[in-house]
Every structure is written in structure tokens, then in C-alpha cells.
Coordinates of C-alpha atoms and ligand atoms in Angstrom, one line a residue:
M846 CA 15.8 16.0 6.1
T847 CA 17.0 17.4 2.8
P848 CA 15.0 18.8 -0.1
E849 CA 15.2 15.4 -1.7
G850 CA 13.8 13.7 1.4
L851 CA 15.0 11.6 4.3
Y852 CA 18.8 11.3 4.2
C853 CA 21.2 9.0 6.0
E854 CA 24.4 11.2 5.9
P855 CA 27.1 8.6 6.8
A856 CA 25.8 6.3 4.1
G857 CA 25.1 9.0 1.6
L858 CA 21.7 7.3 1.1
H859 CA 18.2 8.8 0.6
V860 CA 15.1 6.8 1.6
D861 CA 12.3 7.2 -1.0
P862 CA 13.6 10.5 -2.3
V863 CA 11.2 12.7 -4.2
R864 CA 13.9 13.8 -6.7
P865 CA 16.7 11.9 -8.5
V866 CA 19.7 11.4 -6.1
A867 CA 23.0 9.6 -6.3
R868 CA 22.0 6.7 -4.0
A869 CA 18.5 5.7 -3.0
V870 CA 16.9 2.9 -1.1
I871 CA 13.2 2.4 -2.1
T872 CA 10.7 0.9 0.3
H873 CA 8.0 0.0 -2.3
A874 CA 6.8 0.8 -5.8
H875 CA 3.9 3.2 -5.1
S876 CA 4.5 6.4 -7.1
D877 CA 4.9 8.6 -4.0
H878 CA 7.8 6.5 -2.8
A879 CA 9.4 5.2 -6.0
R880 CA 10.6 7.8 -8.5
P881 CA 12.8 7.3 -11.6
G882 CA 16.3 8.5 -12.4
H883 CA 18.5 7.7 -9.4
G884 CA 22.2 6.9 -9.7
A885 CA 22.2 3.7 -7.6
V886 CA 19.0 2.1 -6.3
L887 CA 18.7 -0.5 -3.5
A888 CA 15.4 -2.3 -3.1
S889 CA 13.8 -5.7 -2.9
A890 CA 13.7 -7.8 -6.1
E891 CA 9.9 -7.4 -6.3
T892 CA 10.0 -3.6 -5.8
L893 CA 12.6 -3.3 -8.6
A894 CA 10.5 -5.5 -10.9
L895 CA 7.4 -3.5 -10.2
M896 CA 9.3 -0.2 -10.7
D897 CA 10.3 -1.6 -14.1
V898 CA 6.7 -2.2 -15.0
R899 CA 5.5 1.2 -13.9
M900 CA 8.4 3.4 -15.2
G901 CA 10.0 1.3 -17.9
K902 CA 12.8 -1.2 -17.6
G903 CA 16.0 0.2 -16.0
R904 CA 14.5 3.7 -15.4
A905 CA 14.6 3.4 -11.6
G906 CA 18.4 4.0 -11.6
A907 CA 21.6 3.5 -13.4
V908 CA 22.8 0.8 -11.0
Q909 CA 20.2 -1.4 -9.3
Q910 CA 21.0 -3.7 -6.4
V911 CA 18.6 -6.3 -5.1
L912 CA 18.4 -6.6 -1.3
G913 CA 17.0 -9.9 0.1
Y914 CA 15.0 -9.6 3.3
G915 CA 17.3 -9.7 6.2
E916 CA 20.5 -9.5 4.1
A917 CA 22.7 -6.7 5.2
T918 CA 24.9 -4.6 3.0
V919 CA 27.4 -2.0 4.3
V920 CA 27.2 1.5 2.8
G921 CA 29.8 4.1 4.1
G922 CA 30.1 2.2 7.4
V923 CA 26.3 1.9 7.8
R924 CA 24.8 -1.5 8.0
V925 CA 21.6 -1.4 5.8
W926 CA 19.0 -4.1 5.5
I927 CA 15.3 -4.5 4.7
E928 CA 12.5 -6.5 6.3
P929 CA 8.9 -7.0 5.0
A930 CA 6.4 -4.2 5.6
G931 CA 3.3 -6.1 4.8
H932 CA 1.9 -3.2 2.6
V933 CA 2.2 -4.5 -1.0
L934 CA 4.3 -7.0 -2.8
G935 CA 8.0 -6.2 -2.3
S936 CA 7.3 -3.6 0.4
S937 CA 10.1 -3.2 2.8
Q938 CA 11.1 -1.4 6.0
V939 CA 14.7 -0.1 5.9
A940 CA 16.9 -0.6 8.9
M941 CA 20.1 1.4 9.2
E942 CA 22.7 0.8 12.0
W943 CA 25.7 3.0 12.6
R944 CA 27.9 3.2 15.6
G945 CA 25.6 1.1 17.8
S946 CA 22.3 2.9 17.1
R947 CA 19.6 1.8 14.8
V948 CA 17.0 3.7 12.8
V949 CA 14.1 1.9 11.0
V950 CA 12.1 3.6 8.3
S951 CA 8.8 1.8 7.9
G952 CA 7.7 3.1 4.5
D953 CA 4.0 2.3 4.3
Y954 CA 2.9 -0.7 6.3
K955 CA 0.1 -2.7 7.7
R956 CA -0.2 -5.6 10.3
A957 CA -3.2 -7.4 8.9
A958 CA -2.5 -10.6 6.9
D959 CA -2.3 -10.2 3.1
P960 CA -2.1 -13.2 0.8
T961 CA -0.1 -11.1 -1.7
C962 CA 2.8 -10.1 0.4
R963 CA 5.0 -11.0 3.3
A964 CA 4.0 -10.0 6.8
F965 CA 5.5 -7.0 8.6
V966 CA 8.4 -7.9 10.8
P967 CA 8.9 -5.6 13.9
I968 CA 12.5 -4.6 14.2
P969 CA 13.5 -3.2 17.7
C970 CA 15.2 0.1 17.2
D971 CA 16.2 3.5 18.7
V972 CA 14.4 5.7 16.2
F973 CA 11.3 4.4 14.3
V974 CA 10.2 6.4 11.3
T975 CA 6.5 5.6 10.8
E976 CA 3.7 6.6 8.4
A977 CA 0.5 7.9 9.9
T978 CA -2.1 7.6 7.1
F979 CA -4.8 6.4 9.4
A980 CA -3.5 7.7 12.7
L981 CA -6.8 8.6 14.3
P982 CA -8.8 6.5 16.8
V983 CA -11.8 6.5 14.4
F984 CA -9.8 4.3 12.0
S985 CA -10.1 0.7 12.9
H986 CA -10.1 -1.6 9.9
P987 CA -12.3 -4.7 10.0
P988 CA -10.9 -8.0 8.9
A989 CA -10.7 -7.8 5.0
E990 CA -12.3 -11.2 4.8
E991 CA -15.5 -9.7 6.3
E992 CA -15.6 -7.0 3.7
I993 CA -15.1 -9.6 0.9
A994 CA -18.0 -11.6 2.4
K995 CA -20.1 -8.4 2.0
L996 CA -19.2 -8.1 -1.6
L997 CA -20.0 -11.8 -2.3
A998 CA -23.3 -11.5 -0.4
S999 CA -24.2 -8.5 -2.6
V1000 CA -23.3 -10.4 -5.8
A1001 CA -25.6 -13.3 -4.6
L1002 CA -28.4 -10.8 -3.9
F1003 CA -28.2 -9.0 -7.2
P1004 CA -27.3 -11.7 -9.8
E1005 CA -28.4 -9.5 -12.7
R1006 CA -26.0 -6.6 -11.8
T1007 CA -22.3 -6.2 -12.4
H1008 CA -20.2 -5.3 -9.3
V1009 CA -17.4 -2.9 -10.2
V1010 CA -14.8 -2.7 -7.4
G1011 CA -12.5 0.3 -7.3
A1012 CA -9.1 -0.7 -6.1
Y1013 CA -5.7 1.0 -6.5
A1014 CA -3.8 -0.8 -9.4
L1015 CA -0.7 -1.7 -7.4
G1016 CA -1.4 -3.8 -4.3
K1017 CA -5.1 -3.3 -3.5
A1018 CA -6.4 -4.8 -6.8
Q1019 CA -4.3 -8.0 -6.4
R1020 CA -5.2 -8.3 -2.7
V1021 CA -8.9 -8.0 -3.5
I1022 CA -8.5 -10.7 -6.2
A1023 CA -6.5 -13.0 -3.9
L1024 CA -9.1 -12.6 -1.1
L1025 CA -11.9 -13.4 -3.5
R1026 CA -10.1 -16.5 -4.5
R1027 CA -9.6 -17.5 -0.9
S1028 CA -13.3 -16.9 -0.3
G1029 CA -14.1 -19.5 -3.0
W1030 CA -14.9 -17.1 -5.9
E1031 CA -13.6 -19.2 -8.9
R1032 CA -15.3 -17.4 -11.8
P1033 CA -13.1 -15.3 -14.1
I1034 CA -12.5 -11.8 -12.6
Y1035 CA -12.7 -8.9 -15.1
L1036 CA -10.1 -6.2 -15.3
H1037 CA -10.1 -2.6 -16.4
G1038 CA -7.1 -2.1 -18.7
A1039 CA -5.2 -0.1 -16.1
M1040 CA -5.1 -3.2 -13.9
Q1041 CA -3.6 -5.6 -16.4
P1042 CA 0.2 -4.9 -16.4
L1043 CA 0.5 -5.0 -12.6
C1044 CA -1.7 -8.1 -12.3
A1045 CA 0.5 -9.8 -14.9
A1046 CA 3.6 -8.7 -12.9
Y1047 CA 2.2 -10.1 -9.7
E1048 CA 1.6 -13.4 -11.5
A1049 CA 5.1 -13.4 -12.9
L1050 CA 6.4 -12.8 -9.3
G1051 CA 4.5 -15.9 -8.1
I1052 CA 1.2 -14.5 -6.8
R1053 CA -1.6 -16.6 -8.2
L1054 CA -4.7 -14.6 -9.1
G1055 CA -6.7 -17.2 -11.1
E1056 CA -8.4 -16.5 -14.4
L1057 CA -8.4 -12.8 -15.3
R1058 CA -10.2 -11.3 -18.3
S1059 CA -10.4 -8.0 -20.0
A1060 CA -13.6 -6.1 -18.9
T1061 CA -13.6 -3.9 -22.0
V1062 CA -14.2 -6.6 -24.6
A1063 CA -17.0 -8.4 -22.7
G1064 CA -20.7 -7.7 -23.6
K1065 CA -23.2 -6.3 -21.2
A1066 CA -25.3 -9.5 -20.8
E1067 CA -22.2 -11.6 -20.3
M1068 CA -21.2 -9.4 -17.4
Q1069 CA -24.3 -9.9 -15.3
G1070 CA -23.3 -11.4 -11.9
E1071 CA -19.6 -10.8 -12.6
I1072 CA -17.0 -8.9 -10.6
V1073 CA -14.9 -6.2 -12.3
I1074 CA -11.8 -4.6 -10.8
A1075 CA -11.1 -1.0 -11.9
P1076 CA -9.3 2.2 -10.7
P1077 CA -11.4 4.0 -8.1
S1078 CA -11.8 6.9 -10.5
A1079 CA -13.5 4.7 -13.1
V1080 CA -16.1 3.2 -10.7
A1081 CA -18.6 6.2 -10.6
D1082 CA -17.6 7.3 -14.1
R1083 CA -19.0 6.8 -17.6
W1084 CA -16.7 3.9 -18.0
A1085 CA -18.7 1.8 -15.6
R1086 CA -22.0 2.4 -17.4
R1087 CA -21.1 -0.1 -20.0
F1088 CA -22.1 -2.8 -17.5
A1089 CA -25.4 -4.1 -16.4
E1090 CA -26.8 -1.9 -13.6
P1091 CA -23.3 -1.6 -12.1
V1092 CA -23.0 -1.7 -8.3
S1093 CA -20.2 0.7 -7.5
C1094 CA -17.8 -0.5 -4.8
V1095 CA -14.5 0.9 -3.6
A1096 CA -12.0 -1.0 -1.5
S1097 CA -10.1 1.6 0.7
G1098 CA -9.4 2.4 4.3
W1099 CA -11.1 5.8 3.6
M1100 CA -14.4 4.0 3.1
R1101 CA -14.6 3.9 7.0
I1102 CA -15.8 7.5 6.5
R1103 CA -19.3 7.0 5.3
Q1104 CA -19.8 10.6 4.1
R1105 CA -16.8 10.1 1.9
A1106 CA -18.2 7.0 0.4
R1107 CA -21.5 8.7 -0.2
A1108 CA -19.8 11.8 -1.7
K1109 CA -18.0 9.6 -4.2
G1110 CA -21.2 7.8 -5.2
V1111 CA -20.1 4.5 -3.8
E1112 CA -23.0 2.1 -3.2
L1113 CA -21.0 -0.6 -1.5
P1114 CA -18.0 0.7 0.5
L1115 CA -15.4 -2.0 1.4
V1116 CA -13.1 -1.0 4.2
I1117 CA -10.0 -2.8 3.0
S1118 CA -6.8 -0.9 3.7
D1119 CA -3.1 -1.5 3.0
H1120 CA -2.1 0.9 5.8
A1121 CA -2.0 0.3 9.6
D1122 CA -5.0 1.5 11.5
W1123 CA -4.8 3.3 14.8
G1124 CA -4.6 0.1 16.8
E1125 CA -1.9 -1.4 14.5
L1126 CA 0.1 1.8 14.6
N1127 CA 0.1 1.8 18.4
A1128 CA 0.8 -1.9 18.7
T1129 CA 3.8 -1.5 16.4
L1130 CA 5.2 1.4 18.5
D1131 CA 5.0 -1.0 21.5
E1132 CA 6.7 -3.8 19.6
V1133 CA 9.7 -1.8 18.2
G1134 CA 10.2 -0.1 21.5
A1135 CA 11.9 3.0 20.1
P1136 CA 12.2 5.9 22.5
E1137 CA 12.0 8.3 19.5
I1138 CA 9.3 8.2 16.8
W1139 CA 9.5 10.3 13.6
V1140 CA 6.3 10.6 11.6
T1141 CA 6.5 10.9 7.8
H1142 CA 3.1 11.6 6.4
G1143 CA -0.6 11.4 7.3
R1144 CA -2.4 12.4 10.6
E1145 CA 0.9 13.1 12.4
D1146 CA -0.6 15.4 15.1
A1147 CA -2.7 12.6 16.7
L1148 CA 0.1 10.1 16.6
I1149 CA 2.6 12.5 18.0
H1150 CA 0.2 13.5 20.8
E1151 CA -0.2 9.8 21.7
V1152 CA 3.6 9.2 21.5
A1153 CA 4.1 12.1 24.0
K1154 CA 1.4 10.7 26.3
R1155 CA 3.4 7.4 26.4
G1156 CA 6.6 9.1 27.3
M1157 CA 8.3 8.8 23.9
R1158 CA 9.7 11.6 21.8
G1159 CA 7.8 12.4 18.6
R1160 CA 8.8 14.5 15.7
A1161 CA 6.7 15.3 12.6
L1162 CA 8.8 15.2 9.4
R1163 CA 6.0 16.6 7.3
L1164 CA 7.2 15.0 4.2
I1165 CA 5.6 16.5 1.2
G1166 CA 4.5 14.6 -1.9
F1167 CA 3.5 11.5 0.0
G1168 CA 0.1 9.8 0.7
D1169 CA -1.4 11.0 -2.6
E1170 CA -5.1 10.3 -2.8
D1171 CA -4.7 8.0 -5.7
E1172 CA -2.7 5.6 -3.6
G1173 CA -6.1 4.5 -2.5
G1174 CA -5.5 3.9 1.3
Ligands
ZN2367 ZN1 2.3 2.8 -0.4
ZN2368 ZN1 2.7 6.1 0.7

């Protein structure tokens, strides 16, 4: 650990540093992991493209190197490669191998299927560095398709109302749209302005989202029975009052906590998470088989307790600046 974050000394390489560094590898484009101004940046092609959209072209770093999944590069004698993390488009785990031992940094990840990104690939390793956003037994995410079915049932029940779904702009929004399409929703889907650049970027990267329209130009009557995707903060806000009797929905793993949904004025909570739940975290620890588990951010205490119970060594890194609320769970 350094003030900039997790550091691989022989490679001179930081993983998801919180400040500009000489050489960084970035797991994915969420703002708590991807920050601008590095010297050299290694990441998947999709992550680099999404960083360009979010921070401006070329601002991620002076030199940018695309890593293909499974393609190793050698940095200072360390073999470095990435594999999919299943979290958002382009999300990657970083594997680093040096003198016969292997560390894998998960970044954020989930194990549930997601039509907008490649599935998590477990990599056997000696040290597994994991997130712990939902590392409590209470967190068990239902299949996302069931939550989308609830949304569509509500749309059918209230054809005169507009359903406004709060979803984080990078990843969750596109996943919700793709899931709606798979469930047979073929009508145009309306977007808050904050959603548009990243939806366009996903389309450009080959993720088909169907017909998307701006929510801000549409009239109230026209929006009856339609679905709008907006940032979670806009859902219970004045912004949503432009629609016909809006039904406020939020898609997040945090919606598992009903009091939280109520406190935020969410009428229809949708438990759709881009992070591993308790069962997925534990299954992943089994699959990677690492005797040593380092926990970056989230509910590290519960996970480390579980790790110790199973005879592995756990260590809380207590990374700061990660898991910001606005990432949306
Ligand atoms: Zn993330
Ligand atoms: Zn994160």
C-alpha cells in the first residue's frame, strides 16, 4: 500500500491509483477506480474508451496501452494480464505473476450474467485481492430478470403512469436497458441527459440497446406508459415531476435494504447489483483457492471473519476513496 493506492513494487505499477502515478493499470472506468493524469495506463480497450468519454480524450494518461483479455505483458519482470470481471463493460481483474507467485486484483466484480459485459473468469492465485461491497449474509441478489419482470408488471398495471428508473450512468443503466430488451420491451426507452454519452459509447462498442430517446423533449401525455432511465438522484427529485404520475424505481443492490428504499422515496425498488453478493463472494474465494485474501473496500469485517473461519488469512486494506455511494451498487 502507498498513499496512491495498491502498488506492485517490482513492476512499478499501481492498480486503480487514487492520484496520478507514473504507471497505472485500471480495472474499470467507474470514477473511484479510474482517475485522470497518469504517465502510462494499461487497461482493456473498452475501459480506455469509456475513460475517454468520461474525462476527455487522452486524459487518462500520456501513454495508453490496450490489454486484450488473457494477453500478458511483462513489466519489470512481472507478468501482467487481465481477465473479465463481469462488473461493467471492459471491467477487468488484474493478474500479476512474479517469481512463481501470483496475485489477482478483482477490482469490482459480480458472478451473475450480464448481457452488457463478459463474464467473470476465476483465476487460481496465491493472493486474491477482493472487493466486499455487499459482504454481509443479508445481501443475496435475486436474478435480475425477476426484478425486470416486476418493473414490466408495474408498467402493465399502471399504463397511465411513467416509470422512472434510477440507475448509475455507467454500467447499470445499460444493463437495465439490455435486460428490458431481452424481456421483450421493444418500445423506445427514454433517457435523462446524463445517460446519453455512455449509452452512445456502449453502442459504439457493440452493445445493442435498441431505440433510445431523450426524456427531456418529450411531452407529459406522450410519456404515459413509458420507461425512463435517469440517475438515482433525479428519480425522487423535481426533475421526475415533469412526467405523468411518475413511479420512482431504483436499480441497486442497496434496494435489498427496504428502509433505505423507503427513506429515498423509492416506490418500486429493484434489487439489481453489479457487485457480488455474499454467496458470490464466498463461491469466488473457493474457486480461486488463494490462501491469502486481501479486502479492498466495503464490509471487510464480515468477509475477513469468514475467511479466518475457513482457515485462510485475511487482511483489510481499507482503501479510501472507493465504493462511493454514487456508484450505485
Ligand atoms: Zn465499479
Ligand atoms: Zn468500486
